Amino acid sequence: LAKTTQPISMDSYEGQEVNITCSHNNIATNDYITWYQQFPSQGPRFIIQGYKTKVTNEVASLFIPADRKSSTLSLPRVSLSDTAVYYCLVANQAGTALIFGKGTTLSVSS
Amino acid sequence: EAGVTQFPSHSVIEKGQTVTLRCDPISGHDNLYWYRRVMGKEIKFLLHFVKESKQDESGMPNNRFLAERTGGTYSTLKVQPAELEDSGVYFCASSQPGQPPYEQYFGPGTRLTVT
């Protein structure tokens, strides 16, 4: 499975847009890109998933360039409650184990 | 709809003792996974059930760990005997066929402390 690389931490202020970029240079043709969010003392929570181009839901947007070697999770107008660890994962088969990296710790302050 | 539940939320045991963790997946979810995070490390996969069958147990660290899912409903993870390095947070997750492939629903975890 493709290894992912993302920033260890990011800081932001409330109301700003936050973009977290993940590199996955060895992504395979049938790999999907998935992002999870984890709050302290909770399990990870699925945010968004994509294969190529752009995906948007009520929580975030996911931008994937044509070569798919990276992806960017975009959180519009963050609030204090968006403070969490964000994981970028690459997986290629339904029902398979998820492989977590260190994630990006996002700290949002007022 | 109830989410994935885990019991207990926290367990403190002495080295050499036995502990059993329980996971109740979301009703109807055939896939059940166990993961754990030990101190300072990433979340690591332990094993995967499809209904009552072990689909993949490649992540189980050693034979002190035994997972069961009788009847394809809840699952237990027993550690016997527990060692200091087993301390960490144990997560359970579930999913069902037909969902987005990598959307797993995680429980809050069980924090295990071995002293």
PDB file of N, CA and C in Angstrom, chain A residues 30-34 36 38 41-46 49 85 87 91-102, chain B residues 31 33 35 37 40-45 48 50 55-56 91 95 99-109 111:
ATOM      1  N   ASN A  30      -5.665   1.443  -8.539  1.00  0.00           N
ATOM      2  CA  ASN A  30      -6.938   1.141  -7.880  1.00  0.00           C
ATOM      3  C   ASN A  30      -6.984   1.596  -6.419  1.00  0.00           C
ATOM      4  N   ASP A  31      -6.075   2.489  -6.061  1.00  0.00           N
ATOM      5  CA  ASP A  31      -6.087   3.044  -4.698  1.00  0.00           C
ATOM      6  C   ASP A  31      -7.056   4.209  -4.590  1.00  0.00           C
ATOM      7  N   TYR A  32      -7.715   4.309  -3.455  1.00  0.00           N
ATOM      8  CA  TYR A  32      -8.545   5.451  -3.103  1.00  0.00           C
ATOM      9  C   TYR A  32      -7.842   6.257  -2.013  1.00  0.00           C
ATOM     10  N   ILE A  33      -8.163   7.538  -1.933  1.00  0.00           N
ATOM     11  CA  ILE A  33      -7.601   8.415  -0.916  1.00  0.00           C
ATOM     12  C   ILE A  33      -8.704   8.733   0.082  1.00  0.00           C
ATOM     13  N   THR A  34      -8.398   8.518   1.340  1.00  0.00           N
ATOM     14  CA  THR A  34      -9.406   8.654   2.392  1.00  0.00           C
ATOM     15  C   THR A  34      -8.842   9.489   3.531  1.00  0.00           C
ATOM     16  N   TYR A  36      -9.478  10.719   7.604  1.00  0.00           N
ATOM     17  CA  TYR A  36     -10.157  10.519   8.879  1.00  0.00           C
ATOM     18  C   TYR A  36      -9.784  11.652   9.819  1.00  0.00           C
ATOM     19  N   GLN A  38      -9.701  12.626  14.081  1.00  0.00           N
ATOM     20  CA  GLN A  38      -9.773  12.032  15.406  1.00  0.00           C
ATOM     21  C   GLN A  38      -9.669  13.096  16.480  1.00  0.00           C
ATOM     22  N   SER A  41      -9.544  11.274  22.902  1.00  0.00           N
ATOM     23  CA  SER A  41     -10.356  10.274  23.610  1.00  0.00           C
ATOM     24  C   SER A  41     -11.500   9.717  22.767  1.00  0.00           C
ATOM     25  N   GLN A  42     -11.375   9.823  21.458  1.00  0.00           N
ATOM     26  CA  GLN A  42     -12.374   9.230  20.568  1.00  0.00           C
ATOM     27  C   GLN A  42     -11.669   8.420  19.497  1.00  0.00           C
ATOM     28  N   GLY A  43     -12.437   7.564  18.826  1.00  0.00           N
ATOM     29  CA  GLY A  43     -11.887   6.833  17.705  1.00  0.00           C
ATOM     30  C   GLY A  43     -11.891   7.703  16.458  1.00  0.00           C
ATOM     31  N   PRO A  44     -11.114   7.321  15.449  1.00  0.00           N
ATOM     32  CA  PRO A  44     -11.108   8.082  14.191  1.00  0.00           C
ATOM     33  C   PRO A  44     -12.491   8.091  13.551  1.00  0.00           C
ATOM     34  N   ARG A  45     -12.760   9.156  12.820  1.00  0.00           N
ATOM     35  CA  ARG A  45     -14.049   9.308  12.150  1.00  0.00           C
ATOM     36  C   ARG A  45     -13.812   9.608  10.678  1.00  0.00           C
ATOM     37  N   PHE A  46     -14.466   8.868   9.811  1.00  0.00           N
ATOM     38  CA  PHE A  46     -14.351   9.081   8.370  1.00  0.00           C
ATOM     39  C   PHE A  46     -14.852  10.470   8.002  1.00  0.00           C
ATOM     40  N   GLN A  49     -13.646  10.818   1.063  1.00  0.00           N
ATOM     41  CA  GLN A  49     -12.880   9.882   0.253  1.00  0.00           C
ATOM     42  C   GLN A  49     -12.990  10.308  -1.203  1.00  0.00           C
ATOM     43  N   VAL A  85      -6.760  15.543  15.128  1.00  0.00           N
ATOM     44  CA  VAL A  85      -5.725  14.949  14.284  1.00  0.00           C
ATOM     45  C   VAL A  85      -6.397  14.477  12.999  1.00  0.00           C
ATOM     46  N   TYR A  87      -5.941  12.316   9.487  1.00  0.00           N
ATOM     47  CA  TYR A  87      -5.161  11.264   8.874  1.00  0.00           C
ATOM     48  C   TYR A  87      -5.503  11.130   7.392  1.00  0.00           C
ATOM     49  N   ALA A  91      -5.976   3.315   0.360  1.00  0.00           N
ATOM     50  CA  ALA A  91      -6.373   1.912   0.439  1.00  0.00           C
ATOM     51  C   ALA A  91      -6.902   1.480  -0.919  1.00  0.00           C
ATOM     52  N   ASN A  92      -6.781   0.196  -1.200  1.00  0.00           N
ATOM     53  CA  ASN A  92      -7.109  -0.254  -2.543  1.00  0.00           C
ATOM     54  C   ASN A  92      -8.138  -1.372  -2.605  1.00  0.00           C
ATOM     55  N   GLN A  93      -8.783  -1.640  -1.511  1.00  0.00           N
ATOM     56  CA  GLN A  93      -9.717  -2.765  -1.559  1.00  0.00           C
ATOM     57  C   GLN A  93     -10.774  -2.583  -0.491  1.00  0.00           C
ATOM     58  N   ALA A  94     -11.987  -2.815  -0.860  1.00  0.00           N
ATOM     59  CA  ALA A  94     -13.063  -2.700   0.115  1.00  0.00           C
ATOM     60  C   ALA A  94     -12.876  -3.736   1.212  1.00  0.00           C
ATOM     61  N   GLY A  95     -13.155  -3.341   2.411  1.00  0.00           N
ATOM     62  CA  GLY A  95     -13.090  -4.272   3.527  1.00  0.00           C
ATOM     63  C   GLY A  95     -11.691  -4.565   4.002  1.00  0.00           C
ATOM     64  N   THR A  96     -10.763  -3.747   3.590  1.00  0.00           N
ATOM     65  CA  THR A  96      -9.401  -4.019   3.990  1.00  0.00           C
ATOM     66  C   THR A  96      -9.026  -3.213   5.224  1.00  0.00           C
ATOM     67  N   ALA A  97      -7.921  -3.594   5.847  1.00  0.00           N
ATOM     68  CA  ALA A  97      -7.454  -2.867   7.011  1.00  0.00           C
ATOM     69  C   ALA A  97      -6.984  -1.476   6.619  1.00  0.00           C
ATOM     70  N   LEU A  98      -7.230  -0.513   7.472  1.00  0.00           N
ATOM     71  CA  LEU A  98      -6.738   0.842   7.253  1.00  0.00           C
ATOM     72  C   LEU A  98      -5.339   0.964   7.832  1.00  0.00           C
ATOM     73  N   ILE A  99      -4.481   1.677   7.125  1.00  0.00           N
ATOM     74  CA  ILE A  99      -3.115   1.894   7.601  1.00  0.00           C
ATOM     75  C   ILE A  99      -2.965   3.374   7.930  1.00  0.00           C
ATOM     76  N   PHE A 100      -2.797   3.643   9.217  1.00  0.00           N
ATOM     77  CA  PHE A 100      -2.693   5.020   9.696  1.00  0.00           C
ATOM     78  C   PHE A 100      -1.230   5.430   9.806  1.00  0.00           C
ATOM     79  N   GLY A 101      -0.968   6.674   9.425  1.00  0.00           N
ATOM     80  CA  GLY A 101       0.333   7.270   9.689  1.00  0.00           C
ATOM     81  C   GLY A 101       0.242   8.093  10.963  1.00  0.00           C
ATOM     82  N   LYS A 102       1.133   9.060  11.084  1.00  0.00           N
ATOM     83  CA  LYS A 102       1.143   9.890  12.295  1.00  0.00           C
ATOM     84  C   LYS A 102       0.048  10.954  12.278  1.00  0.00           C
TER      85      LYS A 102
ATOM     86  N   ASN B  31     -18.477  -6.566   8.784  1.00  0.00           N
ATOM     87  CA  ASN B  31     -17.036  -6.383   8.985  1.00  0.00           C
ATOM     88  C   ASN B  31     -16.756  -5.797  10.367  1.00  0.00           C
ATOM     89  N   TYR B  33     -13.336  -4.854  12.888  1.00  0.00           N
ATOM     90  CA  TYR B  33     -11.884  -4.717  12.925  1.00  0.00           C
ATOM     91  C   TYR B  33     -11.426  -4.362  14.338  1.00  0.00           C
ATOM     92  N   TYR B  35      -8.045  -2.539  16.133  1.00  0.00           N
ATOM     93  CA  TYR B  35      -6.819  -1.764  15.969  1.00  0.00           C
ATOM     94  C   TYR B  35      -6.305  -1.419  17.361  1.00  0.00           C
ATOM     95  N   ARG B  37      -3.385   1.434  19.434  1.00  0.00           N
ATOM     96  CA  ARG B  37      -2.293   2.405  19.435  1.00  0.00           C
ATOM     97  C   ARG B  37      -1.555   2.226  20.746  1.00  0.00           C
ATOM     98  N   GLY B  40       2.980   6.382  21.828  1.00  0.00           N
ATOM     99  CA  GLY B  40       3.871   7.049  20.891  1.00  0.00           C
ATOM    100  C   GLY B  40       3.877   6.494  19.483  1.00  0.00           C
ATOM    101  N   LYS B  41       3.032   5.516  19.233  1.00  0.00           N
ATOM    102  CA  LYS B  41       3.031   4.898  17.905  1.00  0.00           C
ATOM    103  C   LYS B  41       1.749   5.218  17.146  1.00  0.00           C
ATOM    104  N   GLU B  42       1.737   4.817  15.881  1.00  0.00           N
ATOM    105  CA  GLU B  42       0.532   5.014  15.083  1.00  0.00           C
ATOM    106  C   GLU B  42      -0.516   3.962  15.421  1.00  0.00           C
ATOM    107  N   ILE B  43      -1.724   4.215  14.996  1.00  0.00           N
ATOM    108  CA  ILE B  43      -2.788   3.221  15.122  1.00  0.00           C
ATOM    109  C   ILE B  43      -2.455   2.066  14.176  1.00  0.00           C
ATOM    110  N   LYS B  44      -2.458   0.859  14.736  1.00  0.00           N
ATOM    111  CA  LYS B  44      -2.083  -0.315  13.959  1.00  0.00           C
ATOM    112  C   LYS B  44      -3.229  -1.317  13.893  1.00  0.00           C
ATOM    113  N   PHE B  45      -3.405  -1.900  12.751  1.00  0.00           N
ATOM    114  CA  PHE B  45      -4.408  -2.932  12.521  1.00  0.00           C
ATOM    115  C   PHE B  45      -4.016  -4.210  13.250  1.00  0.00           C
ATOM    116  N   HIS B  48      -9.300  -8.605  11.352  1.00  0.00           N
ATOM    117  CA  HIS B  48     -10.539  -8.295  10.653  1.00  0.00           C
ATOM    118  C   HIS B  48     -11.416  -9.541  10.617  1.00  0.00           C
ATOM    119  N   VAL B  50     -15.078 -11.076   9.131  1.00  0.00           N
ATOM    120  CA  VAL B  50     -16.261 -10.953   8.304  1.00  0.00           C
ATOM    121  C   VAL B  50     -17.272 -11.917   8.911  1.00  0.00           C
ATOM    122  N   GLN B  55     -10.971 -12.899   8.754  1.00  0.00           N
ATOM    123  CA  GLN B  55     -10.568 -12.667   7.365  1.00  0.00           C
ATOM    124  C   GLN B  55      -9.074 -12.384   7.263  1.00  0.00           C
ATOM    125  N   ASP B  56      -8.576 -11.667   8.258  1.00  0.00           N
ATOM    126  CA  ASP B  56      -7.177 -11.260   8.230  1.00  0.00           C
ATOM    127  C   ASP B  56      -6.739 -11.029   9.670  1.00  0.00           C
ATOM    128  N   PHE B  91      -8.911   0.020  19.688  1.00  0.00           N
ATOM    129  CA  PHE B  91     -10.095   0.486  18.975  1.00  0.00           C
ATOM    130  C   PHE B  91     -10.747  -0.667  18.222  1.00  0.00           C
ATOM    131  N   SER B  95     -17.924  -2.059   9.605  1.00  0.00           N
ATOM    132  CA  SER B  95     -18.402  -1.537   8.329  1.00  0.00           C
ATOM    133  C   SER B  95     -19.265  -2.598   7.675  1.00  0.00           C
ATOM    134  N   GLN B  99     -20.961   0.060   1.559  1.00  0.00           N
ATOM    135  CA  GLN B  99     -20.566   1.404   1.977  1.00  0.00           C
ATOM    136  C   GLN B  99     -19.428   1.884   1.094  1.00  0.00           C
ATOM    137  N   PRO B 100     -19.102   3.188   1.154  1.00  0.00           N
ATOM    138  CA  PRO B 100     -17.825   3.597   0.559  1.00  0.00           C
ATOM    139  C   PRO B 100     -16.739   2.696   1.114  1.00  0.00           C
ATOM    140  N   PRO B 101     -15.876   2.203   0.295  1.00  0.00           N
ATOM    141  CA  PRO B 101     -14.982   1.099   0.676  1.00  0.00           C
ATOM    142  C   PRO B 101     -14.204   1.289   1.962  1.00  0.00           C
ATOM    143  N   TYR B 102     -13.824   2.509   2.257  1.00  0.00           N
ATOM    144  CA  TYR B 102     -12.897   2.679   3.382  1.00  0.00           C
ATOM    145  C   TYR B 102     -13.553   3.425   4.526  1.00  0.00           C
ATOM    146  N   GLU B 103     -14.863   3.437   4.554  1.00  0.00           N
ATOM    147  CA  GLU B 103     -15.572   4.109   5.623  1.00  0.00           C
ATOM    148  C   GLU B 103     -15.833   3.121   6.732  1.00  0.00           C
ATOM    149  N   GLN B 104     -14.998   3.174   7.737  1.00  0.00           N
ATOM    150  CA  GLN B 104     -15.165   2.335   8.903  1.00  0.00           C
ATOM    151  C   GLN B 104     -15.616   3.211  10.066  1.00  0.00           C
ATOM    152  N   TYR B 105     -16.478   2.640  10.893  1.00  0.00           N
ATOM    153  CA  TYR B 105     -16.999   3.363  12.050  1.00  0.00           C
ATOM    154  C   TYR B 105     -16.267   2.861  13.283  1.00  0.00           C
ATOM    155  N   PHE B 106     -15.601   3.778  13.942  1.00  0.00           N
ATOM    156  CA  PHE B 106     -14.784   3.416  15.092  1.00  0.00           C
ATOM    157  C   PHE B 106     -15.525   3.649  16.402  1.00  0.00           C
ATOM    158  N   GLY B 107     -15.219   2.802  17.352  1.00  0.00           N
ATOM    159  CA  GLY B 107     -15.671   3.022  18.703  1.00  0.00           C
ATOM    160  C   GLY B 107     -14.738   3.971  19.430  1.00  0.00           C
ATOM    161  N   PRO B 108     -15.063   4.307  20.677  1.00  0.00           N
ATOM    162  CA  PRO B 108     -14.248   5.273  21.428  1.00  0.00           C
ATOM    163  C   PRO B 108     -12.943   4.699  21.949  1.00  0.00           C
ATOM    164  N   GLY B 109     -12.819   3.391  21.884  1.00  0.00           N
ATOM    165  CA  GLY B 109     -11.590   2.765  22.337  1.00  0.00           C
ATOM    166  C   GLY B 109     -11.638   2.325  23.789  1.00  0.00           C
ATOM    167  N   ARG B 111      -8.905   2.004  26.844  1.00  0.00           N
ATOM    168  CA  ARG B 111      -7.530   2.308  27.262  1.00  0.00           C
ATOM    169  C   ARG B 111      -7.080   1.237  28.229  1.00  0.00           C
TER     170      ARG B 111
END
